[in-house]
Tab-separated table of C-alpha atoms and ligand atoms in Angstrom:
chain	number	residue	atom	x	y	z
A	1	MET	CA	80.847	50.854	-17.814
A	2	THR	CA	81.133	51.459	-21.463
A	3	SER	CA	80.661	48.511	-23.844
A	4	GLN	CA	84.392	48.390	-24.968
A	5	GLU	CA	84.397	47.760	-21.106
A	6	ILE	CA	82.117	45.256	-20.766
A	7	LEU	CA	83.303	43.354	-23.101
A	8	ALA	CA	87.151	43.475	-22.117
A	9	LEU	CA	85.727	42.560	-18.620
A	10	THR	CA	83.396	39.742	-19.667
A	11	ASP	CA	86.305	38.415	-22.591
A	12	GLN	CA	88.748	38.399	-19.426
A	13	TYR	CA	86.374	36.783	-16.399
A	14	VAL	CA	83.906	34.593	-17.960
A	15	MET	CA	84.681	31.439	-19.760
A	16	HIS	CA	85.039	31.346	-23.800
A	17	THR	CA	81.881	28.950	-24.027
A	18	TYR	CA	79.714	31.231	-26.243
A	19	GLY	CA	79.970	33.169	-29.589
A	20	ARG	CA	79.074	36.263	-28.979
A	21	SER	CA	78.055	39.608	-30.982
A	22	PRO	CA	79.723	42.367	-29.825
A	23	VAL	CA	77.087	43.908	-28.112
A	24	ALA	CA	76.442	44.665	-24.876
A	25	VAL	CA	73.081	45.390	-23.927
A	26	ASP	CA	72.159	47.772	-21.147
A	27	HIS	CA	68.300	48.031	-21.411
A	28	GLY	CA	65.154	47.308	-23.121
A	29	ASP	CA	61.549	48.602	-24.050
A	30	GLY	CA	59.123	46.632	-26.020
A	31	ALA	CA	60.885	45.183	-28.460
A	32	ARG	CA	63.545	47.280	-28.614
A	33	LEU	CA	66.972	46.935	-26.902
A	34	TYR	CA	69.846	49.616	-25.662
A	35	THR	CA	73.004	49.756	-25.394
A	36	PRO	CA	75.179	51.715	-22.778
A	37	GLU	CA	76.047	54.458	-25.107
A	38	GLY	CA	72.067	54.285	-26.285
A	39	ARG	CA	72.292	52.728	-29.505
A	40	GLU	CA	69.143	50.836	-30.532
A	41	TYR	CA	68.246	47.985	-31.315
A	42	VAL	CA	65.658	45.992	-32.936
A	43	ASP	CA	64.972	42.608	-30.713
A	44	PHE	CA	63.997	39.615	-33.113
A	45	THR	CA	65.507	37.183	-30.450
A	46	SER	CA	63.163	38.000	-27.236
A	47	GLY	CA	66.642	36.520	-24.989
A	48	ILE	CA	66.788	33.442	-27.162
A	49	GLY	CA	62.693	32.778	-27.361
A	50	VAL	CA	62.461	34.242	-23.468
A	51	CYS	CA	61.410	37.504	-23.068
A	52	ALA	CA	58.022	36.439	-24.206
A	53	LEU	CA	56.603	39.858	-22.524
A	54	GLY	CA	59.387	42.318	-24.326
A	55	TYR	CA	61.490	44.360	-21.812
A	56	GLY	CA	60.097	46.645	-19.669
A	57	ASN	CA	56.511	44.767	-19.475
A	58	ALA	CA	54.639	47.197	-16.094
A	59	ALA	CA	52.611	43.554	-15.424
A	60	TRP	CA	55.599	41.470	-14.971
A	61	LEU	CA	57.467	43.741	-13.303
A	62	ASP	CA	54.624	44.847	-10.747
A	63	ALA	CA	54.274	41.158	-10.437
A	64	ILE	CA	58.304	40.692	-9.675
A	65	HIS	CA	58.048	43.432	-7.127
A	66	ALA	CA	55.292	42.843	-4.916
A	67	GLN	CA	56.557	38.936	-4.841
A	68	ALA	CA	60.052	39.828	-4.249
A	69	LYS	CA	58.831	41.943	-1.340
A	70	LYS	CA	56.264	39.538	0.376
A	71	LEU	CA	59.422	36.446	-0.452
A	72	GLY	CA	61.906	36.072	-2.687
A	73	HIS	CA	62.371	32.276	-1.753
A	74	ILE	CA	61.470	29.338	0.330
A	75	SER	CA	62.157	25.595	-0.270
A	76	ASN	CA	60.082	22.795	-1.704
A	77	LEU	CA	59.230	21.906	1.641
A	78	PHE	CA	57.030	24.175	2.288
A	79	TYR	CA	53.924	25.600	0.233
A	80	THR	CA	53.432	28.633	-1.641
A	81	GLU	CA	50.671	30.644	-3.390
A	82	PRO	CA	52.118	32.074	-6.593
A	83	ALA	CA	53.528	28.001	-7.597
A	84	ALA	CA	50.045	26.632	-6.957
A	85	ARG	CA	48.105	28.934	-8.966
A	86	LEU	CA	50.554	28.924	-12.094
A	87	ALA	CA	50.709	25.018	-12.229
A	88	GLU	CA	46.772	25.021	-11.308
A	89	ILE	CA	46.477	27.554	-15.274
A	90	LEU	CA	49.052	25.768	-16.996
A	91	CYS	CA	46.685	21.970	-16.420
A	92	LYS	CA	43.538	23.779	-16.672
A	93	ARG	CA	44.937	25.071	-19.804
A	94	THR	CA	45.973	22.297	-21.760
A	95	GLY	CA	44.027	19.093	-20.082
A	96	GLU	CA	47.201	17.879	-18.676
A	97	SER	CA	47.377	17.208	-14.751
A	98	CYS	CA	49.977	17.777	-12.600
A	99	VAL	CA	53.519	20.152	-12.917
A	100	PHE	CA	56.976	19.252	-11.558
A	101	PHE	CA	58.861	23.451	-11.800
A	102	ALA	CA	62.578	23.208	-12.176
A	103	ASN	CA	64.711	25.473	-13.818
A	104	GLY	CA	65.695	25.260	-16.949
A	105	GLY	CA	65.203	23.192	-20.475
A	106	GLY	CA	67.732	20.757	-19.830
A	107	GLU	CA	67.105	20.063	-16.421
A	108	ALA	CA	63.185	19.997	-17.545
A	109	ASN	CA	63.996	16.949	-20.365
A	110	GLU	CA	66.146	15.132	-17.627
A	111	GLY	CA	63.126	15.004	-15.239
A	112	MET	CA	60.990	14.032	-18.216
A	113	ILE	CA	63.285	10.861	-18.954
A	114	LYS	CA	63.645	9.751	-15.591
A	115	LEU	CA	59.913	10.290	-15.406
A	116	ALA	CA	59.739	7.963	-18.244
A	117	ARG	CA	61.774	5.417	-17.246
A	118	LYS	CA	60.187	5.667	-13.727
A	119	TYR	CA	56.815	5.096	-15.083
A	120	SER	CA	58.639	1.576	-17.187
A	121	PHE	CA	60.454	0.520	-14.438
A	122	ASP	CA	57.370	0.516	-11.853
A	123	LYS	CA	55.229	-1.204	-14.382
A	124	TYR	CA	58.142	-3.923	-16.229
A	125	GLY	CA	60.998	-3.802	-14.136
A	126	GLN	CA	64.185	-3.181	-15.685
A	127	GLY	CA	65.435	-3.090	-18.930
A	128	ARG	CA	62.809	-0.502	-20.793
A	129	SER	CA	64.839	2.327	-20.273
A	130	THR	CA	65.519	3.153	-24.253
A	131	ILE	CA	64.348	6.887	-25.498
A	132	ILE	CA	63.780	7.021	-29.033
A	133	THR	CA	64.303	10.759	-29.998
A	134	LEU	CA	64.470	12.343	-33.858
A	135	GLN	CA	67.236	13.001	-35.782
A	136	ASN	CA	68.432	17.112	-35.793
A	137	SER	CA	66.752	17.242	-32.816
A	138	PHE	CA	68.165	19.221	-29.796
A	139	HIS	CA	67.137	18.411	-26.238
A	140	GLY	CA	69.887	20.359	-23.680
A	141	ARG	CA	73.659	20.237	-22.294
A	142	THR	CA	73.546	17.846	-19.862
A	143	ILE	CA	75.373	14.945	-20.475
A	144	THR	CA	72.117	12.880	-20.572
A	145	THR	CA	69.990	15.603	-22.263
A	146	LEU	CA	73.090	15.727	-25.148
A	147	LYS	CA	72.736	12.211	-25.989
A	148	ALA	CA	69.324	12.537	-26.282
A	149	THR	CA	69.656	14.811	-28.885
A	150	GLY	CA	69.782	13.565	-32.249
A	151	GLN	CA	73.051	15.315	-33.761
A	152	ASP	CA	76.419	13.737	-33.675
A	153	VAL	CA	77.829	16.761	-33.546
A	154	PHE	CA	77.144	17.323	-29.735
A	155	HIS	CA	78.413	13.273	-28.773
A	156	ASN	CA	81.738	14.750	-27.960
A	157	PHE	CA	84.449	15.278	-25.825
A	158	PHE	CA	82.140	14.738	-22.457
A	159	PHE	CA	82.684	10.825	-22.235
A	160	PRO	CA	80.625	8.698	-21.491
A	161	PHE	CA	77.699	9.682	-22.368
A	162	THR	CA	74.096	8.342	-20.766
A	163	GLU	CA	73.054	5.163	-22.274
A	164	GLY	CA	69.372	4.070	-23.479
A	165	PHE	CA	68.660	6.707	-26.688
A	166	ARG	CA	68.161	5.994	-30.401
A	167	TYR	CA	67.311	8.293	-33.185
A	168	ALA	CA	65.521	7.802	-36.089
A	169	ALA	CA	64.529	10.197	-38.950
A	170	ALA	CA	61.884	12.667	-38.452
A	171	ASN	CA	58.570	12.961	-40.012
A	172	ASP	CA	59.410	9.309	-41.158
A	173	LEU	CA	57.221	6.456	-38.996
A	174	ASP	CA	58.841	3.318	-40.530
A	175	ALA	CA	62.398	4.789	-39.248
A	176	LEU	CA	60.330	5.305	-35.963
A	177	LYS	CA	59.192	1.743	-36.221
A	178	ALA	CA	62.754	0.287	-36.831
A	179	ALA	CA	64.030	2.000	-33.668
A	180	ALA	CA	61.371	0.281	-31.861
A	181	GLY	CA	62.164	-2.334	-29.554
A	182	ASP	CA	61.497	-4.302	-25.895
A	183	ASP	CA	64.079	-2.444	-24.546
A	184	VAL	CA	62.109	1.147	-25.471
A	185	CYS	CA	60.042	3.121	-22.568
A	186	ALA	CA	59.490	6.366	-24.779
A	187	VAL	CA	59.462	8.738	-27.662
A	188	MET	CA	60.716	12.166	-27.252
A	189	VAL	CA	59.949	15.169	-29.443
A	190	GLU	CA	59.820	18.631	-30.405
A	191	LEU	CA	57.035	19.756	-32.682
A	192	VAL	CA	58.791	22.409	-34.662
A	193	GLN	CA	62.951	21.787	-33.935
A	194	GLY	CA	64.591	24.794	-32.634
A	195	GLU	CA	68.178	24.616	-32.898
A	196	GLY	CA	67.858	22.394	-35.764
A	197	GLY	CA	66.991	24.936	-38.119
A	198	VAL	CA	62.936	25.556	-37.586
A	199	LEU	CA	62.057	22.653	-38.751
A	200	PRO	CA	57.959	21.528	-38.230
A	201	LEU	CA	56.766	18.197	-38.027
A	202	ASP	CA	54.049	16.705	-40.195
A	203	LYS	CA	50.899	16.370	-38.027
A	204	ASP	CA	49.891	13.188	-39.546
A	205	TYR	CA	53.505	11.864	-38.321
A	206	VAL	CA	52.947	13.382	-34.955
A	207	LYS	CA	49.420	11.132	-34.456
A	208	ALA	CA	50.791	8.728	-36.065
A	209	VAL	CA	53.774	8.794	-33.184
A	210	GLU	CA	51.193	9.606	-30.061
A	211	ALA	CA	49.003	6.241	-31.167
A	212	LEU	CA	52.042	4.031	-31.529
A	213	CYS	CA	53.287	5.576	-28.118
A	214	ALA	CA	49.397	4.660	-26.862
A	215	GLU	CA	49.836	1.124	-28.311
A	216	LYS	CA	52.706	-0.066	-26.924
A	217	ASP	CA	52.447	2.017	-23.848
A	218	TRP	CA	56.066	3.657	-24.566
A	219	LEU	CA	55.520	7.857	-22.852
A	220	PHE	CA	55.444	10.384	-25.656
A	221	LEU	CA	57.255	12.995	-24.216
A	222	VAL	CA	57.071	16.410	-26.302
A	223	ASP	CA	59.810	18.930	-25.905
A	224	GLU	CA	58.320	22.224	-25.502
A	225	VAL	CA	61.022	24.483	-24.074
A	226	GLN	CA	61.460	26.701	-27.099
A	227	THR	CA	57.552	26.050	-28.331
A	228	GLY	CA	55.706	26.482	-25.484
A	229	VAL	CA	54.289	29.624	-24.120
A	230	GLY	CA	52.539	31.131	-26.817
A	231	ARG	CA	55.689	31.304	-28.890
A	232	THR	CA	53.704	29.303	-31.953
A	233	GLY	CA	50.161	30.944	-31.648
A	234	THR	CA	48.710	28.366	-28.992
A	235	LEU	CA	49.605	28.113	-25.200
A	236	PHE	CA	52.004	24.696	-26.620
A	237	ALA	CA	52.304	24.152	-30.120
A	238	PHE	CA	50.953	20.334	-29.238
A	239	GLN	CA	47.485	22.047	-29.064
A	240	GLN	CA	47.834	23.003	-32.544
A	241	TYR	CA	48.623	19.336	-33.711
A	242	ASP	CA	45.552	17.948	-31.472
A	243	LEU	CA	47.598	16.075	-29.060
A	244	LEU	CA	47.986	15.667	-25.549
A	245	PRO	CA	51.063	14.255	-24.181
A	246	ASP	CA	51.710	12.139	-21.439
A	247	ALA	CA	54.637	14.729	-20.794
A	248	VAL	CA	55.310	17.939	-21.542
A	249	SER	CA	58.421	19.708	-20.787
A	250	PHE	CA	58.525	23.535	-20.947
A	251	ALA	CA	60.898	26.359	-20.177
A	252	LYS	CA	61.897	29.183	-22.257
A	253	GLY	CA	59.348	31.480	-22.281
A	254	ILE	CA	57.451	30.920	-19.002
A	255	ALA	CA	58.068	33.234	-16.422
A	256	GLY	CA	59.102	35.963	-19.524
A	257	GLY	CA	62.889	36.255	-18.829
A	258	LEU	CA	63.503	34.970	-15.276
A	259	PRO	CA	65.224	31.149	-15.125
A	260	MET	CA	62.594	28.409	-14.759
A	261	SER	CA	61.138	25.788	-16.138
A	262	GLY	CA	59.002	22.519	-15.465
A	263	ILE	CA	57.134	19.280	-16.715
A	264	LEU	CA	53.103	19.222	-17.020
A	265	ALA	CA	51.904	15.430	-17.101
A	266	ASN	CA	49.050	13.451	-17.650
A	267	GLU	CA	46.992	11.304	-15.042
A	268	LYS	CA	48.871	8.120	-15.209
A	269	CYS	CA	52.441	10.083	-14.403
A	270	ARG	CA	51.320	11.766	-11.349
A	271	ASN	CA	52.331	9.585	-9.175
A	272	VAL	CA	55.858	8.096	-10.415
A	273	LEU	CA	57.862	10.388	-9.363
A	274	GLY	CA	56.970	10.263	-5.413
A	275	PRO	CA	58.829	11.774	-2.631
A	276	GLY	CA	62.356	11.593	-2.790
A	277	THR	CA	62.950	10.230	-6.726
A	278	HIS	CA	63.042	13.774	-8.184
A	279	ALA	CA	63.802	17.468	-6.844
A	280	THR	CA	65.313	20.535	-7.041
A	281	THR	CA	66.232	23.799	-5.070
A	282	PHE	CA	65.804	26.570	-6.966
A	283	GLY	CA	62.118	25.018	-8.460
A	284	ALA	CA	58.807	26.751	-7.812
A	285	ASN	CA	60.787	29.604	-6.915
A	286	PRO	CA	57.808	32.352	-6.070
A	287	VAL	CA	59.236	34.950	-7.829
A	288	CYS	CA	59.617	33.059	-11.019
A	289	ALA	CA	56.035	32.157	-10.466
A	290	ALA	CA	53.874	35.342	-9.899
A	291	ALA	CA	56.557	35.953	-13.184
A	292	GLY	CA	55.143	32.693	-14.759
A	293	LEU	CA	51.126	34.197	-13.447
A	294	ALA	CA	52.103	37.561	-15.234
A	295	VAL	CA	52.864	36.031	-18.372
A	296	GLN	CA	49.289	33.839	-18.202
A	297	GLU	CA	47.741	36.621	-17.781
A	298	ALA	CA	48.591	38.199	-20.732
A	299	LEU	CA	48.231	35.267	-22.773
A	300	SER	CA	44.463	35.365	-23.447
A	301	ASP	CA	43.203	33.452	-26.385
A	302	ALA	CA	43.388	36.897	-28.141
A	303	PHE	CA	46.822	37.351	-27.879
A	304	LEU	CA	48.081	34.349	-29.216
A	305	GLN	CA	45.754	34.685	-32.209
A	306	GLU	CA	47.642	37.744	-32.323
A	307	VAL	CA	50.824	36.188	-32.262
A	308	GLN	CA	49.636	33.993	-34.818
A	309	GLU	CA	48.669	37.199	-37.254
A	310	LYS	CA	51.955	38.785	-36.348
A	311	GLY	CA	54.135	35.772	-37.653
A	312	ALA	CA	52.277	35.678	-40.722
A	313	TYR	CA	52.624	39.642	-41.352
A	314	LEU	CA	56.861	38.813	-40.471
A	315	ARG	CA	56.890	35.896	-42.807
A	316	SER	CA	55.558	37.679	-46.077
A	317	GLY	CA	57.263	40.592	-44.958
A	318	ILE	CA	60.456	38.869	-45.563
A	319	GLU	CA	59.315	36.892	-48.422
A	320	SER	CA	58.421	39.850	-50.331
A	321	LEU	CA	61.425	41.644	-49.596
A	322	HIS	CA	63.092	39.169	-52.395
A	323	LEU	CA	66.430	39.372	-50.810
A	324	PRO	CA	69.331	37.801	-52.435
A	325	CYS	CA	70.624	35.539	-49.432
A	326	PHE	CA	67.639	34.239	-48.610
A	327	GLY	CA	64.944	31.545	-49.489
A	328	LYS	CA	61.633	30.748	-47.889
A	329	THR	CA	60.255	31.187	-44.668
A	330	ARG	CA	58.821	28.569	-42.236
A	331	GLY	CA	57.503	28.172	-38.807
A	332	LEU	CA	54.621	28.549	-36.679
A	333	GLY	CA	53.433	31.603	-35.297
A	334	LEU	CA	56.522	33.994	-33.930
A	335	MET	CA	58.897	31.085	-34.307
A	336	ILE	CA	60.636	31.670	-37.698
A	337	GLY	CA	63.264	30.189	-39.578
A	338	ILE	CA	64.517	31.369	-42.950
A	339	ALA	CA	66.334	28.804	-45.209
A	340	VAL	CA	69.856	31.307	-46.433
A	341	GLN	CA	70.637	30.579	-50.022
A	342	ASP	CA	74.333	28.252	-50.473
A	343	ARG	CA	76.356	31.250	-51.055
A	344	TYR	CA	75.813	32.975	-48.148
A	345	SER	CA	76.346	32.177	-44.212
A	346	ASN	CA	73.855	32.467	-41.564
A	347	LYS	CA	76.823	34.387	-39.364
A	348	GLU	CA	77.516	36.556	-41.230
A	349	ILE	CA	74.015	37.498	-42.280
A	350	ALA	CA	72.791	37.653	-38.308
A	351	ALA	CA	76.367	40.037	-37.800
A	352	ARG	CA	76.072	42.309	-40.323
A	353	LEU	CA	71.925	42.844	-39.166
A	354	ALA	CA	73.358	43.419	-35.780
A	355	ASP	CA	75.854	46.041	-37.213
A	356	ASN	CA	72.668	47.721	-38.685
A	357	GLY	CA	70.502	47.455	-35.368
A	358	LEU	CA	68.882	44.340	-36.439
A	359	LEU	CA	69.623	41.626	-33.713
A	360	VAL	CA	68.378	37.827	-35.066
A	361	LEU	CA	69.629	33.852	-34.038
A	362	THR	CA	70.966	31.311	-36.203
A	363	ALA	CA	69.218	27.601	-36.210
A	364	GLY	CA	71.189	24.768	-38.198
A	365	PRO	CA	72.230	26.625	-41.444
A	366	GLY	CA	69.538	29.014	-41.395
A	367	VAL	CA	68.306	32.291	-39.747
A	368	ARG	CA	65.461	31.679	-36.764
A	369	LEU	CA	63.319	34.638	-35.580
A	370	LEU	CA	62.171	34.472	-32.141
A	371	PRO	CA	60.674	38.280	-31.117
A	372	PRO	CA	59.044	39.158	-28.428
A	373	LEU	CA	55.359	37.668	-28.137
A	374	VAL	CA	54.369	41.605	-27.521
A	375	ILE	CA	56.565	43.032	-30.936
A	376	SER	CA	53.874	45.864	-32.529
A	377	LYS	CA	53.852	46.492	-35.885
A	378	GLU	CA	56.018	49.137	-35.778
A	379	GLU	CA	58.652	47.548	-34.643
A	380	MET	CA	58.348	45.141	-36.892
A	381	ASP	CA	58.298	46.983	-39.960
A	382	GLN	CA	61.745	49.090	-38.349
A	383	GLY	CA	63.094	45.479	-38.870
A	384	LEU	CA	61.744	44.617	-42.237
A	385	ALA	CA	63.722	48.242	-43.102
A	386	ILE	CA	66.998	47.506	-41.437
A	387	MET	CA	66.750	43.698	-43.642
A	388	ALA	CA	66.535	45.323	-46.702
A	389	GLU	CA	68.691	48.090	-46.809
A	390	THR	CA	71.370	45.714	-45.132
A	391	LEU	CA	70.618	42.519	-47.319
A	392	LYS	CA	69.790	43.986	-50.653
A	393	GLN	CA	72.620	42.978	-51.854
B	1	PLP	C1	66.700	25.793	-25.514
B	1	PLP	C2	66.373	24.474	-25.445
B	1	PLP	C3	66.603	23.408	-24.477
B	1	PLP	C4	67.641	23.744	-23.294
B	1	PLP	O1	66.960	24.205	-22.254
B	1	PLP	P1	67.968	25.089	-21.468
B	1	PLP	O2	67.332	26.580	-20.429
B	1	PLP	O3	69.119	25.870	-22.122
B	1	PLP	O4	68.465	24.185	-20.342
B	1	PLP	C5	65.799	22.427	-24.735
B	1	PLP	N1	65.320	21.701	-25.489
B	1	PLP	C6	64.701	22.749	-26.679
B	1	PLP	C7	64.063	22.299	-27.536
B	1	PLP	C8	65.535	23.962	-26.308
B	1	PLP	O5	65.192	24.760	-27.133
């Protein structure tokens, strides 16, 4: 099919829930994507922070082929090696104790919310179910995780939402204390607010939140759906913040492009969600887990160090272009936000860049870059050159 045919067929038969770019992607290689007609794009999106190893990674493909040939799926009523090994690696690399595997970020956060509420119910009984989240956060699209999301625009249409969430301004410990109460069981944060605009939390603040949670026996929950799996230059962002959360959700990059997510939790949460309290049919799918193992294998300490260096290179490259539409950059590792000057629109900037062969994302009022973690210097330079040419006026 041609690009035009794919666009037309999609618009006719698929619900119009997304504001899509008019680009049909046929295949990819490294950090480059190609249309059916062979038009090339440099990709600073990797899905939305999903394709950590880029496109066509040989080890990732081999792992998927080999596992699909052996066993494509079996339920969680049985055991498989790939999920067992992936859980072990994630625990050993983080200091957490156990994993629950699911399929998407919102679903993982739902599980984390259930974990917090049940932890509190088991210990204190009913009435301690409120979870404090931060303004400008994003936690998912289910009815509950929409409500967990601290942005009013998401609290619309789908009434009634799940009760039991309060919001506090980010980086403001007094605001968090003001939102506290006898009904609270947990605090949930993103360490770098992704959809909200790539806004990193202050380390002192997060350490104080962790300490407050420990003091009150609230679970300290970290949503690493976007920041996890090497994106910020450590396996999880919480490792850079010097934390050990009670539970951590992960998703986007975990299987390098196959749908997988999960929750890591510490020892005190190990037996909270006992048999029959939580489940998902597709969770821990062996092909996804095998892909996840290939991702873990690639993310050595040296590789993660390179992610930090590439992030620094890309950010200084962008800032030294002095483009009239851009302000400062921010972020961690290869999770980069670019402030957009008032008189420009981030959506328009993204569309102009796409027209010239560079795919970027938006977040809040800014531009967001989540390139494949394997992106090469040459690919970054090509992207920077397209930015310079497209946005010089
Ligand atoms: C993307 C995202 C989610 C939602 O993940 P889905 O897989 O789309 O359900 C939740 N939290 C954060 C921080 C995210 O970036």
